[in-house]
Structure formats: C-alpha cells, structure tokens
Short mmCIF file of C-alpha atoms and ligand atoms in Angstrom, two decimals:
data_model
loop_
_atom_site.label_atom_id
_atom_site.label_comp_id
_atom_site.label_asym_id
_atom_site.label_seq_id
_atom_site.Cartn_x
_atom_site.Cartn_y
_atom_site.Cartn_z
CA UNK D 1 73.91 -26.74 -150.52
CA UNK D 2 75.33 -26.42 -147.15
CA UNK D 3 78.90 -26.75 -147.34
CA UNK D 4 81.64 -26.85 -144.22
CA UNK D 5 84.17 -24.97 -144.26
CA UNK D 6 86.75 -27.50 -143.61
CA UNK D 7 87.04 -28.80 -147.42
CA UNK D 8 87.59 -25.49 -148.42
CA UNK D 9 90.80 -24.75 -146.20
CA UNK D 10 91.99 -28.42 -146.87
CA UNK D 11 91.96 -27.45 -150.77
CA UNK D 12 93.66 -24.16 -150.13
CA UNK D 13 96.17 -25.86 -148.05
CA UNK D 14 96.23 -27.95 -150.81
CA UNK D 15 97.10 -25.43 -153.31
CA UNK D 16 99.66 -23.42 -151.97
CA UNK D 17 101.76 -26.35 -150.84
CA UNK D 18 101.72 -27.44 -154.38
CA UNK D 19 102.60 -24.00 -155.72
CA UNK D 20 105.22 -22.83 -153.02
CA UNK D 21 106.69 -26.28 -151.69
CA UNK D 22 106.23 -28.57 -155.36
CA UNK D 23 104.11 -31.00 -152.94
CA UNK D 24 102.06 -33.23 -154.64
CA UNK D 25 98.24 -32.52 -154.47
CA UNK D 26 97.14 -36.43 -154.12
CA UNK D 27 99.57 -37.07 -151.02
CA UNK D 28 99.17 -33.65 -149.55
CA UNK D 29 95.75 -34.06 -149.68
CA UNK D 30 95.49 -37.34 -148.39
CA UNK D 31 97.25 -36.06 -145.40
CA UNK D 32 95.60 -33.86 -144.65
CA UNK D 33 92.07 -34.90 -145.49
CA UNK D 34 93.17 -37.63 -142.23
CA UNK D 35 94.37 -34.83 -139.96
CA UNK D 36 91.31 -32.90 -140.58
CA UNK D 37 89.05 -35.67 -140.32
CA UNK D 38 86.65 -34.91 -143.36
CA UNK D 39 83.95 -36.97 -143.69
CA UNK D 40 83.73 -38.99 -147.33
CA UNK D 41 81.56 -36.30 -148.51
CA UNK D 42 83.77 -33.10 -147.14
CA UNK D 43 87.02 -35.40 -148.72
CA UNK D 44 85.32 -35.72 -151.75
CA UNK D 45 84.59 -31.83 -152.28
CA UNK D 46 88.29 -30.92 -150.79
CA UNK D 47 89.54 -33.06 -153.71
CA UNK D 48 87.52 -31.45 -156.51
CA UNK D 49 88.26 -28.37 -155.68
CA UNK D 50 91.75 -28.49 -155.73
CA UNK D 51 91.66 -30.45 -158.72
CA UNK D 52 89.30 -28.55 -160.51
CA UNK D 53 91.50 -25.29 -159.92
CA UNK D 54 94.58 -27.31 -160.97
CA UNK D 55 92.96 -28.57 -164.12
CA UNK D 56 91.72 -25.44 -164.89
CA UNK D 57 94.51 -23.03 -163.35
CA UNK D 58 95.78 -20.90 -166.24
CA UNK D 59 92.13 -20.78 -167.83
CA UNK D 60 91.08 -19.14 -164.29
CA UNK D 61 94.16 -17.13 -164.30
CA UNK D 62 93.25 -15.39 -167.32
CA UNK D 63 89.44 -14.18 -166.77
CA UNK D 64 90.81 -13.34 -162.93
CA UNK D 65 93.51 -11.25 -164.44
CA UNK D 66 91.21 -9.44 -166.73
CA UNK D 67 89.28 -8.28 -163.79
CA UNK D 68 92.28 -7.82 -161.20
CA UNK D 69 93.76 -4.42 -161.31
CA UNK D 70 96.83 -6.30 -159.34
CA UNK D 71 98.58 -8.80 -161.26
CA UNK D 72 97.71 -12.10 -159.97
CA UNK D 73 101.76 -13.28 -159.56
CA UNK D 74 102.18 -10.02 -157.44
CA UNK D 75 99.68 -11.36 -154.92
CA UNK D 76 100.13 -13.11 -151.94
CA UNK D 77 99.72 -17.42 -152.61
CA UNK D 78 97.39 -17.71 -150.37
CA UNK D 79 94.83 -14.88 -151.89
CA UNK D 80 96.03 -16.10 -155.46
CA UNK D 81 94.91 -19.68 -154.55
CA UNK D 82 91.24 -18.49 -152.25
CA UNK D 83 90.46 -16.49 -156.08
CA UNK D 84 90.64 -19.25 -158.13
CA UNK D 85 89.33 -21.58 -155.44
CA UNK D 86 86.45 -19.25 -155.66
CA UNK D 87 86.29 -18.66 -159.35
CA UNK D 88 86.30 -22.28 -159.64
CA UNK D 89 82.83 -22.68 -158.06
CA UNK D 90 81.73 -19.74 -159.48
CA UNK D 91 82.23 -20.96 -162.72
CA UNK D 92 82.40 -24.80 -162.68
CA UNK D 93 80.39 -26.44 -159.82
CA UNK D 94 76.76 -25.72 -160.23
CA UNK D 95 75.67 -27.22 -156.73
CA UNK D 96 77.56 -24.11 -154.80
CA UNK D 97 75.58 -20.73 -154.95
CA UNK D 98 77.97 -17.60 -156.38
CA UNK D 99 77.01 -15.70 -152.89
CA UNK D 100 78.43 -18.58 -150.59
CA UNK D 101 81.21 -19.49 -152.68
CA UNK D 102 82.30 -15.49 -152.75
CA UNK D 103 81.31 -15.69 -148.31
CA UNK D 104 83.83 -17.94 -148.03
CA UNK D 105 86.81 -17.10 -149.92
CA UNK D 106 86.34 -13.37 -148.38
CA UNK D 107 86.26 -15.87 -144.99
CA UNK D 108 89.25 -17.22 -145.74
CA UNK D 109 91.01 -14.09 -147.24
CA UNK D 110 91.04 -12.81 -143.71
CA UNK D 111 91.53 -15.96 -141.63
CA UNK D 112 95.08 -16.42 -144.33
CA UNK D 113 96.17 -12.99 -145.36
CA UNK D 114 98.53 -10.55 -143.05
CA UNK D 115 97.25 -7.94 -145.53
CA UNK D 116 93.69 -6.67 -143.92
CA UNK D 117 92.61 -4.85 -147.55
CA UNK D 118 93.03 -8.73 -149.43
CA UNK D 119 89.39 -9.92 -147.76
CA UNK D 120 88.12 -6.78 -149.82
CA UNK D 121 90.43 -7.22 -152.82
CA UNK D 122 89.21 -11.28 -152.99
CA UNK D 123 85.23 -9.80 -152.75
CA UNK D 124 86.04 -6.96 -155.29
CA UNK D 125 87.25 -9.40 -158.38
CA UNK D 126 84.94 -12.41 -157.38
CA UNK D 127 81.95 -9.94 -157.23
CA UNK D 128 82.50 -8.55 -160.80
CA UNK D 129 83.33 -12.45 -161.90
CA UNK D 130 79.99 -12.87 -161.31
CA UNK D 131 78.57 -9.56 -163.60
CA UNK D 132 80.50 -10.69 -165.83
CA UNK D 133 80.10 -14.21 -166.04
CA UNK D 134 77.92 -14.85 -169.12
CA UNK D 135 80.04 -12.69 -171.32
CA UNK D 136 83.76 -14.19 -170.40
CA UNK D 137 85.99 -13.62 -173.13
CA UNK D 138 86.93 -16.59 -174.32
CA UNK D 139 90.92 -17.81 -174.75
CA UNK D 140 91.71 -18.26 -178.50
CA UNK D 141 94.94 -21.19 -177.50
CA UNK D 142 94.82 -24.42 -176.69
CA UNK D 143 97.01 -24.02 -173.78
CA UNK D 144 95.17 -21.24 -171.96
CA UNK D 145 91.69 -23.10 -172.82
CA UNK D 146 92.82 -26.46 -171.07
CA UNK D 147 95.28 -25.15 -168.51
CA UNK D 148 98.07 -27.15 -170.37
CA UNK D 149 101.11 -25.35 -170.57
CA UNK D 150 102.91 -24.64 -174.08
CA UNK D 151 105.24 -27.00 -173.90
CA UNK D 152 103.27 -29.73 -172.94
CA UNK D 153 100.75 -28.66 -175.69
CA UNK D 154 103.99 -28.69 -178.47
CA UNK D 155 105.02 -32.29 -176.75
CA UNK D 156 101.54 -33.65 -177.33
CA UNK D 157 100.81 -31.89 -180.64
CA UNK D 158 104.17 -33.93 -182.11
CA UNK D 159 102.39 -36.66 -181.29
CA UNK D 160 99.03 -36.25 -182.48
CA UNK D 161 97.12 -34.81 -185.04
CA UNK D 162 95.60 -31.98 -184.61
CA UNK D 163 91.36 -32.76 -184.68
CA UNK D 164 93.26 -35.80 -181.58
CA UNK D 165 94.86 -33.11 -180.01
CA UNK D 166 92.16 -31.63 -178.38
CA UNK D 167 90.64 -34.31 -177.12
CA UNK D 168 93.67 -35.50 -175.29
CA UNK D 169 94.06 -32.12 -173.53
CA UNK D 170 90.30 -32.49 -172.82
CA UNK D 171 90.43 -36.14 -171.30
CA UNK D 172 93.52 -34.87 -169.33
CA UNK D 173 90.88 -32.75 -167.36
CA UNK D 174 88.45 -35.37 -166.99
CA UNK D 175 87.32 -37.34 -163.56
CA UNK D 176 88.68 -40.60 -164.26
CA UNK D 177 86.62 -43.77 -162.42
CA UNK D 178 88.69 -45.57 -159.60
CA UNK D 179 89.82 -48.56 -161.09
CA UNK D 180 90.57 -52.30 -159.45
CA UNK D 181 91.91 -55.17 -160.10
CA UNK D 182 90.51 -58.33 -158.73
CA UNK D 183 92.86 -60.82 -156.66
CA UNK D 184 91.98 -63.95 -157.94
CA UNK D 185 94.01 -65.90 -155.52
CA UNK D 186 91.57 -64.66 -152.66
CA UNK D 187 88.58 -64.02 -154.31
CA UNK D 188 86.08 -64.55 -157.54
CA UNK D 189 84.75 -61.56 -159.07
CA UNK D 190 81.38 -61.41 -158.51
CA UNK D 191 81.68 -62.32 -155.00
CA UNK D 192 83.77 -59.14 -154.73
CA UNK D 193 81.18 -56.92 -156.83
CA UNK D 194 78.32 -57.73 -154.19
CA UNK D 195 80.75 -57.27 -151.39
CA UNK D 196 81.98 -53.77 -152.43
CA UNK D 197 78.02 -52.55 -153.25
CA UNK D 198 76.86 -53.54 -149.84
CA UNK D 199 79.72 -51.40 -148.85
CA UNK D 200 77.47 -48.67 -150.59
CA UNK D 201 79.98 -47.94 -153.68
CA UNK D 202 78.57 -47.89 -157.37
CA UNK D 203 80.62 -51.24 -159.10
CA UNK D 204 80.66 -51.81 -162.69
CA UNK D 205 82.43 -54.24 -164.50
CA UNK D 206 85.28 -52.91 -166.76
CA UNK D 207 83.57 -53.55 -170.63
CA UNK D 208 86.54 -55.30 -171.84
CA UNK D 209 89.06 -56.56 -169.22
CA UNK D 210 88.22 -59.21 -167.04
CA UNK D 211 88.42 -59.30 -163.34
CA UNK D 212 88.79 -55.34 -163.79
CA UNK D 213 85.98 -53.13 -161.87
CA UNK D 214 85.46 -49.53 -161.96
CA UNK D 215 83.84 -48.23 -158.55
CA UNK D 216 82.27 -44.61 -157.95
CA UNK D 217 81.62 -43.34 -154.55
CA UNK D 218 84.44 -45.04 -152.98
CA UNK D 219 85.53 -42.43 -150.10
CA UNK D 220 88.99 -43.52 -148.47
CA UNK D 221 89.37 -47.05 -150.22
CA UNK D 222 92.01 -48.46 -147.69
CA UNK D 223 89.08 -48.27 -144.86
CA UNK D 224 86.87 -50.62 -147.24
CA UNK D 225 86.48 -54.15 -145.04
CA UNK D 226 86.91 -55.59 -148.98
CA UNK D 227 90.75 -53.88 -149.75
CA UNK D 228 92.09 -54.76 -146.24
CA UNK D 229 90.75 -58.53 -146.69
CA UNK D 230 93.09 -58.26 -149.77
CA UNK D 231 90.66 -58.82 -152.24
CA UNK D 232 91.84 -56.18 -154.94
CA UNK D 233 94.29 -53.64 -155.34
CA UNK D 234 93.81 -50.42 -157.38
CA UNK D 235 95.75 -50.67 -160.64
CA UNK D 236 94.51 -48.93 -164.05
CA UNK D 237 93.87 -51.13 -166.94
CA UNK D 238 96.89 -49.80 -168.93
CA UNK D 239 99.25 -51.02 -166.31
CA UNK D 240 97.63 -54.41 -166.20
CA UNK D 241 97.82 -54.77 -169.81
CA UNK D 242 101.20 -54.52 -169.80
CA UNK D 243 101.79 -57.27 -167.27
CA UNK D 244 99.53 -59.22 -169.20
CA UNK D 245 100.93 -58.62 -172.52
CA UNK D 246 104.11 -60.30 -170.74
CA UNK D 247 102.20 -63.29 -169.96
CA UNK D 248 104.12 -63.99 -166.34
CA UNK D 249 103.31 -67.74 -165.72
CA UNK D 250 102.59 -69.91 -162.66
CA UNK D 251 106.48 -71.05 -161.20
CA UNK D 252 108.40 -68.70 -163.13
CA UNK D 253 110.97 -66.63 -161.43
CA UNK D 254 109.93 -62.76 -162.22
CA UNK D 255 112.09 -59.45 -161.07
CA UNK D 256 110.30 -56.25 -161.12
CA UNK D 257 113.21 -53.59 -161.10
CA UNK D 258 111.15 -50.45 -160.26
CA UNK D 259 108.21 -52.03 -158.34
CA UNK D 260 106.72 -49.67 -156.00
CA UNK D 261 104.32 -49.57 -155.26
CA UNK D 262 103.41 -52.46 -156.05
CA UNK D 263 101.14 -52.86 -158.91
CA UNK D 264 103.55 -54.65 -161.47
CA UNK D 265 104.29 -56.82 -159.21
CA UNK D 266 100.70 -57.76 -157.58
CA UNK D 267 99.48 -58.50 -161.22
CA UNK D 268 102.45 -60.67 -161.94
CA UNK D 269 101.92 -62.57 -158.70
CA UNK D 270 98.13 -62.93 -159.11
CA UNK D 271 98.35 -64.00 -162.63
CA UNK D 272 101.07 -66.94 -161.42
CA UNK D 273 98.83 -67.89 -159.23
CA UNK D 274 100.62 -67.17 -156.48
CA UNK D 275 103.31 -70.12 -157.80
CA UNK D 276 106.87 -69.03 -158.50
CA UNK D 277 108.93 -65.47 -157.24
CA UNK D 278 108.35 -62.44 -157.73
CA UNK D 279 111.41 -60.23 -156.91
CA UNK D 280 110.11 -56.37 -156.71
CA UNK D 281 112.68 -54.29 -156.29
CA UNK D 282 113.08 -50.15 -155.82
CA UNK D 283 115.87 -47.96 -154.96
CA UNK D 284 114.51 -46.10 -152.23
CA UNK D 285 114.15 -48.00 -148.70
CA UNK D 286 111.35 -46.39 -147.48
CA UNK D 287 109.01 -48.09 -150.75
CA UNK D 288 109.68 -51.84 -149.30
CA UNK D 289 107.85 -51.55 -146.54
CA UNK D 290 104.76 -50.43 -149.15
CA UNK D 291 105.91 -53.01 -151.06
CA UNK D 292 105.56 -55.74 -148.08
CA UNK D 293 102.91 -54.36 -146.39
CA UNK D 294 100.60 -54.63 -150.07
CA UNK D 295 101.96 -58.22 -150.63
CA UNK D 296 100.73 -59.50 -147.22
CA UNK D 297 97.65 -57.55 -147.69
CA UNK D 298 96.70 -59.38 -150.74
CA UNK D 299 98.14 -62.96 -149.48
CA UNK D 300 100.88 -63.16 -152.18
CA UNK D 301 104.10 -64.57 -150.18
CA UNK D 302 105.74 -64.68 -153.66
CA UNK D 303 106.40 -61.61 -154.21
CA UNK D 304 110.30 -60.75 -152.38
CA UNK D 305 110.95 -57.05 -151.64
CA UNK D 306 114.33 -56.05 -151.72
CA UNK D 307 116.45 -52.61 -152.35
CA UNK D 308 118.03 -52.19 -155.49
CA UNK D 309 119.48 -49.48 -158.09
CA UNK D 310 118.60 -50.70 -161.34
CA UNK D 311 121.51 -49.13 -162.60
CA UNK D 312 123.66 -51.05 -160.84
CA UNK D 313 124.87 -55.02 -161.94
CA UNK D 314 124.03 -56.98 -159.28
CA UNK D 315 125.86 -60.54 -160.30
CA UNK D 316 124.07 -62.81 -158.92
CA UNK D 317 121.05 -62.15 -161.06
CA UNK D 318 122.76 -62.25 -164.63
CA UNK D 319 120.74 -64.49 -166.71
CA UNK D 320 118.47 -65.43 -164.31
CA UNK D 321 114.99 -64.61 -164.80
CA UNK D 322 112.32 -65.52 -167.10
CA UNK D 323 110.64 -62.32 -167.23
CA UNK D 324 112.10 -58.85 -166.32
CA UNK D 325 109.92 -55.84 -165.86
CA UNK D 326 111.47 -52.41 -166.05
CA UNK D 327 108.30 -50.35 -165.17
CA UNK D 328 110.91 -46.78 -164.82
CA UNK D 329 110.57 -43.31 -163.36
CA UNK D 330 108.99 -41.29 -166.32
CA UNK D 331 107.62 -37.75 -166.32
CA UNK D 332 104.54 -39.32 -165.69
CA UNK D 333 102.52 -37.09 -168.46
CA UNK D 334 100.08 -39.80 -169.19
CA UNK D 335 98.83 -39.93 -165.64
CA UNK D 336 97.46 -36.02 -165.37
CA UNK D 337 93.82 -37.17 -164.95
CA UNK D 338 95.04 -38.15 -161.98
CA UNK D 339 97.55 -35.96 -160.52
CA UNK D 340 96.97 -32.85 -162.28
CA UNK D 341 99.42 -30.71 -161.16
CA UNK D 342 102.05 -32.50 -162.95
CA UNK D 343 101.84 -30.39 -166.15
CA UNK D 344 102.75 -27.49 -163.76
CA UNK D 345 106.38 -29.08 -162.74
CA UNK D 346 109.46 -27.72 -163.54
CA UNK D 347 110.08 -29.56 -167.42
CA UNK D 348 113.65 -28.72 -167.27
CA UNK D 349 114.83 -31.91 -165.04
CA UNK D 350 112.47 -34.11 -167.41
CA UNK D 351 115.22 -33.96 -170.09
CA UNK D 352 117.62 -36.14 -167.89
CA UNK D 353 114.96 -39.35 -167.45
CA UNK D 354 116.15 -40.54 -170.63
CA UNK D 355 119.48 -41.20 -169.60
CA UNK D 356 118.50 -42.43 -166.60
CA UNK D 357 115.77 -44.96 -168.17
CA UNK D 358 118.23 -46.30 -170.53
CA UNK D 359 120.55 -46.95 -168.19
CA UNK D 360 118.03 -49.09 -166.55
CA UNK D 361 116.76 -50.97 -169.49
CA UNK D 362 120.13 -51.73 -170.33
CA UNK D 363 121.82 -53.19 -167.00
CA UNK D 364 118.02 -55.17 -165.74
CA UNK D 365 118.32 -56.87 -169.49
CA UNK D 366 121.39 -58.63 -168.25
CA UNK D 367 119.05 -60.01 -165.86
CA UNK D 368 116.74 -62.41 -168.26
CA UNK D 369 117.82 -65.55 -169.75
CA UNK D 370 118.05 -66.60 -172.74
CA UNK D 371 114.46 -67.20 -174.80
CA UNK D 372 112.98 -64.92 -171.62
CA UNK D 373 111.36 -61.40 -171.65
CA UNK D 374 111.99 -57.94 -171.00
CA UNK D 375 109.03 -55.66 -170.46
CA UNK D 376 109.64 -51.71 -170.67
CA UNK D 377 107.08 -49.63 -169.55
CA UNK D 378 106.23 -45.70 -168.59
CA UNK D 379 103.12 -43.83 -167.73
CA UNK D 380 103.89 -40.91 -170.03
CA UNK D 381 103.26 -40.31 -173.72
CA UNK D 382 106.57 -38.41 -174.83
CA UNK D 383 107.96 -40.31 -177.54
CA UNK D 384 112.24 -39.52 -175.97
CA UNK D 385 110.94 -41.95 -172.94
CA UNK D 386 109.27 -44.55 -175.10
CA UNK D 387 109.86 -45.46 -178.57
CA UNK D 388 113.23 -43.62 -178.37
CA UNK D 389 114.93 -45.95 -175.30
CA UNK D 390 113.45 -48.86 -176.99
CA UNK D 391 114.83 -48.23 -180.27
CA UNK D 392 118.42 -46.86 -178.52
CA UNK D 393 118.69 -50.40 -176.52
CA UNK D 394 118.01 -52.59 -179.75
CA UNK D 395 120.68 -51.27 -181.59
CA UNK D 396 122.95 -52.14 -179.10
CA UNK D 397 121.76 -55.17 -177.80
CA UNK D 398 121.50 -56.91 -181.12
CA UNK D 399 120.35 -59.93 -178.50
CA UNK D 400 116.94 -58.98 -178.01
CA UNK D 401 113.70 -58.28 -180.37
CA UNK D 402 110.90 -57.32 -179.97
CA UNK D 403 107.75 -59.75 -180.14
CA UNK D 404 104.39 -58.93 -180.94
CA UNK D 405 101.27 -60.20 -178.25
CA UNK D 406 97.81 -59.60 -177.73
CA UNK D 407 95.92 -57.73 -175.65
CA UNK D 408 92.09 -57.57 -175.02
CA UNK D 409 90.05 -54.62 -175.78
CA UNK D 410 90.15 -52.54 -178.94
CA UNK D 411 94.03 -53.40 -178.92
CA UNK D 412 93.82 -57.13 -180.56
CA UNK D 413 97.25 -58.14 -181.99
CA UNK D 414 100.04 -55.59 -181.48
CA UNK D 415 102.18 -56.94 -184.45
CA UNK D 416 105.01 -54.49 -183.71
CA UNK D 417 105.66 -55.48 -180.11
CA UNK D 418 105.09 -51.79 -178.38
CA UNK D 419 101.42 -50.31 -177.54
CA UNK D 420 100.33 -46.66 -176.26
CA UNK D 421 97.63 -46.12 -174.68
CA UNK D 422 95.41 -43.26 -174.60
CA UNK D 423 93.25 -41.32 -172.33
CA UNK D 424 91.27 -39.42 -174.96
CA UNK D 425 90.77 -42.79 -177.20
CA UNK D 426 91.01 -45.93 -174.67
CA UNK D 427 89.71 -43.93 -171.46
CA UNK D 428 92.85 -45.32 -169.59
CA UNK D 429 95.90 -43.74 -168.69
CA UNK D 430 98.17 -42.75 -170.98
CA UNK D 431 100.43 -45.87 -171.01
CA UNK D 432 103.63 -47.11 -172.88
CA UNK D 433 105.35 -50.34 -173.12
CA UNK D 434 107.30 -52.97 -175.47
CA UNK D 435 107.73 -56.56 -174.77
CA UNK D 436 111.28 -57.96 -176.09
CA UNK D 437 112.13 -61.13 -175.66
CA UNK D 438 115.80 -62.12 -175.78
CA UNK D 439 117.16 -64.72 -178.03
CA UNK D 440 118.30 -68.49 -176.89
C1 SAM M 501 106.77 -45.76 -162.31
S1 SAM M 501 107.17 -46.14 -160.69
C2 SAM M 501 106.88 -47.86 -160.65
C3 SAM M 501 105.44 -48.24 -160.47
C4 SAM M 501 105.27 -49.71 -160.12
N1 SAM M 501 105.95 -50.57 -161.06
C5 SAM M 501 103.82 -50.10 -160.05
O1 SAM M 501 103.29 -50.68 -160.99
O2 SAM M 501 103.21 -49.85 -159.01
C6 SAM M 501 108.89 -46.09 -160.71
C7 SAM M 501 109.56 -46.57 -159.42
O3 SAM M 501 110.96 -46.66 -159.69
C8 SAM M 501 111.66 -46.33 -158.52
N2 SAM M 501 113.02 -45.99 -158.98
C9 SAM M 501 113.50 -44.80 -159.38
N3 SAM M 501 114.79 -44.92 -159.76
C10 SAM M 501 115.12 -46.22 -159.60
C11 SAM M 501 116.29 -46.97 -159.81
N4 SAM M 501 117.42 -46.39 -160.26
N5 SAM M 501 116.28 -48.28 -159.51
C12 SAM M 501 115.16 -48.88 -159.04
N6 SAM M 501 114.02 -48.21 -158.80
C13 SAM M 501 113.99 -46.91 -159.09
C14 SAM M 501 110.86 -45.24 -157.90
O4 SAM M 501 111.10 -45.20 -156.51
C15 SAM M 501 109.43 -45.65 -158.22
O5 SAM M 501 108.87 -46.34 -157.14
#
C-alpha cells in the first residue's frame, strides 16, 4: 500500500511531544492533523500509529532493546520514537510492507536527527527486527505484555481477579467504536442513521441503549453536515448512563459542577426536553466558551454556562437544585482506550485527586434540596476516587443515602446505588458513579 509520508511525521510529532512536553496525543494530534491537512485516510493512519506505539510502547521497547546495542533511553526522542514507529508496522499493521516501513523511518531518521550515524543505527535494529521476527522472545509480565505499567497493573489487579485482569489490560488496547448520542430535541433516530450513512460512515445502532449509535469511518466528525446541524453529540454510553440513572426531568432546575465539555450537561438537557435549567459550570474560563458554543450547536438554550470552583460555597445556590451532578477531575484510568498515553503520566500527582474530589462532593451537596439528588461520577476505575469519596461523604453527611435505580443493558437494578463499568466486560469506558439522594 502506498502510504504518504505526511501521517508518518504527524505521528512522530505526535510522539515526542507526548514524551518530552506531557502533551496529550488526541489534542496534539488533532492539531496537527488540521495544520498538515491530512486527508481522512492519512488522519486515520497518523492516529493508529501513534496509538498503536503508545498502546504497545514498553512491549516494543523490550524486543527493540534486545536488538539495540545502545540503550533505547540513551537515544535521542526523536530516533527512540521513528524505532518503535517502525517496529510498530513491522510487527502490528499487516497492510504496510517491512521494506517501506524500514524506508521511511531511515527517511525520517535523517530528516529529525543532528546525529548523521542514527539513519544507519534506525536501519541496523529495524533490519534485524525483521530476521528475527518469527522467533521474538516473548515477555513473561503482564505489564511488559500490554504496555501497562506496574503500578497501574497492581491498581487494577486490587480490583479484579486475576483470569478479569487480563482482559481489562487487553480491552485497554483495543480500538473502541465512536460513539453518539442522539439529540432528540432536533432529531428522531432513524432519520439521523440514514443521514450519517449517506455521509458515507458505517452506523449501527448501540444493542442496548436507545438513541445511542456507534459509527465507523467517521474522519473529522465536527465537518459532518449531521454534528454541526446539532443532531448528536459524541458521549460514551457509560457517561449517559449515569445521567440517566439520575433521571433529570423536563422543568427541573439541574447544576452540573464540572461540566466541560459538555456531555453531562447535553444529556441532562436533551432528556428534559429542553424544559427547565441546566447550570454547567467549570473552573477554568477558557471551557465556557466549549460549553456555549456545544449548547447552541445542539439547540439547547437551557443549558447556562457559567465559571465556578466547586470547592467554593457560592450562597446563592444552597438548597437549590433538584439534581446536582459532580462529574470531577479523576485520573481518568478508565478512559485509556481512548487516550492511551495516560497510563504513561506521572502517578505521583494522582494521589492528591482525592482530596480534591471530596472537597467537591462535599461543598456542590449543599447545593440540592431537600428529597433531590446528587450524582458522583469519574471515568477511572481506582477504588480511592470512587467507592472511597462516596463512602468518606456519607459518614459525614448523615443527610444523604444512597438510592438504588435502573439502568438498561446487562446492568438491570443497581440495588446498592453505585455502578462500574467496564471496558473488558460492558465494552464501554471504564465508568463510576453513585446516585444519593438527600433526605426531606
Ligand atoms: C471529568 S471532566 C467533566 C466532563 C463533563 N462532565 C462531560 O461530561 O463532558 C472534569 C471537568 O472538571 C473541571 N474542573 C476541575 N476542577 C474543577 C473545580 N474545582 N471546579 C469545577 N470544575 C473543575 C475540569 O476543567 C474538567 O472540565
């Protein structure tokens, strides 16, 4: 196959922003997939190959290392990243030949390094990957086999047992499907199904959750004539559930205390049917303008975008709402389908969320009134941000309990009033949250 070169220097890009500047792959390569002006298909490939390195990153690391007579952390960024870009293909993408992935990371070797001998260092190790290939020794841990770091493995094996284990770590490597929720104020569903597959995108129906689609070949979404009419927003089903599970009715008066960008908040809205408030605030100011910007786009005036700390009492909202959400910054480990390079962050400033989400859940609860509901939600799995704060906050707030709902899918009735979801067993993202409803 016939490949550009373009995709290829996006994804490096790509990679060594991540690894020397902590950027984020999914906005860095948005960014620059625009400034380069990749096609859908070149986008596409830029984006699978920096995943694919990232999900795979310490399993790469270890058969290059075995054939690198230079340690791979004394190397350059740039030539680490063009070897495992190249290994990568090698070894995981079938429709790229060995010879033109090896052509183009010694291409790039000498278009990125200062050093002239790295061009013939990068040929040298991807040359003998090749030999070699069939006969790969094989890692004998978890965390080298699925590029999870130890601690994250030890996080997730407290959690699980072990035969689960596995396949979480697995899943966490896994494509996920873009998923979308349907704006029912604008538009039925299978109005929007034809509309989106004469756009040429593959549209299936989500098997459980209504109004839910999962599309394939989407290229850039927010160019689809379908989002900018406003007729979905993307939203995974985990996130939804939650909203639903707080069952946010037409004329109530909702705050969403961490709303950006958006997705809480659109559900909530859509599911009023557009009758009520929605007040979505953030902290930061920049994320109102997202927040605006998404409400117009999908017609919901209710929703109110304002700039707010959670942690901070703002008095004119004591007892005021019928439902609160507190949807609060997390590590984010159950999203790392998506933005794989999360497992590679720094875990040490992960121990202060707790603190941070407590204090949260604890000054927006003064915010719901009597007989109304608090919902408390992460995208990560690690039971200090979940179960933990929810447990903490009932022992001091002896006002609130929590209440059990029901959910569709395999879910049914969640008696105890708190639900995780799973990538490995619910193909979602990993998702927590408890509804508590305070007493009258
Ligand atoms: C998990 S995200 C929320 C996702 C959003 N609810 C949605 O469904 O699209 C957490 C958000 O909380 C915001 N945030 C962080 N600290 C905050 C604070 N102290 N008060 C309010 N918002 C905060 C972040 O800017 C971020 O947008």
């Amino acid at each position: 196959m016939a490949v550009r070169n373009t995709a290829r220097d996006v994804a490096l890009r790509a990679l060594v922003a991540c690894e020397r500047q902590g950027a984020w792959s999914d906005g860095f390569l948005k960014k620059e997939i625009g400034g380069a002006g990749l096609d859908g298909r070149d986008a596409a490939l830029a984006t699978r190959l920096c995943f694919g390195v990232q999900q795979n990153r310490m399993l790469l690391d270890f058969w290059l290392g075995n054939l690198s007579k230079i340690p791979l952390d004394k190397m350059e960024p740039a030539v680490r990243s063009i070897l495992r870009l190249g290994a990568y293909q090698i070894l995981f993408l079938d429709r790229v030949p060995d010879h033109a992935a090896v052509n183009q990371a010694v291409e790039q070797g000498r278009k990125n390094s200062r050093n002239l001998r790295s061009a013939g260092l990068v040929n040298g190790i991807l040359r003998s990957l090749i030999r070699q290939k069939s006969e790969l020794p094989q890692p004998t841990d978890l965390s080298t086999q699925y590029s999870h770091p130890q601690w994250l493995v030890d996080a997730f094996s407290r959690r699980l047992p072990a035969e689960e284990l596995e396949a979480l770590l697995r899943a966490d490597n896994s494509e996920p499907p873009t998923c979308i929720q349907i704006n029912t104020c604008k538009a039925e569903t299978p109005a929007a199904i034809e509309a989106l597959q004469q756009e040429g995108m593959t549209v299936s129906p989500h098997p459980w959750l209504p109004d839910c689609l999962l599309l394939q070949g989407t290229g850039n979404l927010e160019q689809s004539a379908v989002f900018q009419r406003g007729w979905f927003y993307v939203q995974d089903v985990a996130a939804r559930l939650a909203v639903l599970a707080a069952d946010p009715r037409s004329g109530m008066e909702v705050l969403d205390a961490c709303a950006a960008p958006g997705g809480k908040s659109f559900a909530a809205a859509i599911a009023m049917g557009n009758q009520g408030r929605v007040i979505s605030c953030d902290i930061h100011p920049h994320k109102q303008i997202l927040l605006q910007r998404g409400a117009d786009r999908l017609g919901l005036p209710i929703i109110r975008p304002e700039v707010l700390d959670g942690k901070v009492c703002k008095e004119d909202f004591l007892n005021s709402f019928d439902l609160v959400i507190a949807d609060v910054p997390c590590s984010g480990l159950g999203i790392i389908r998506k933005k794989p390079d999360i497992r590679y962050k720094d875990p040490g400033p992960l121990s202060g969320l707790p603190r941070v989400q407590g204090a949260i859940l604890e000054n927006v609860s003064r915010y719901v009134r009597p007989g109304g509901v608090l919902l408390y939600a992460t995208c990560t799995l690690l039971e200090r941000e979940n179960e933990a704060i929810v447990a903490t906050f009932l022992e001091k707030q002896k006002g609130f309990t929590l209440e059990q709902f029901q959910v569709p899918g395999p879910f049914g009735l969640c008696a105890d009033g708190m639900l995780t979801c799973w990538p490995h067993r619910h193909g979602t993202d990993g998702f927590f949250f408890a509804k508590l409803r305070r007493r009258v």
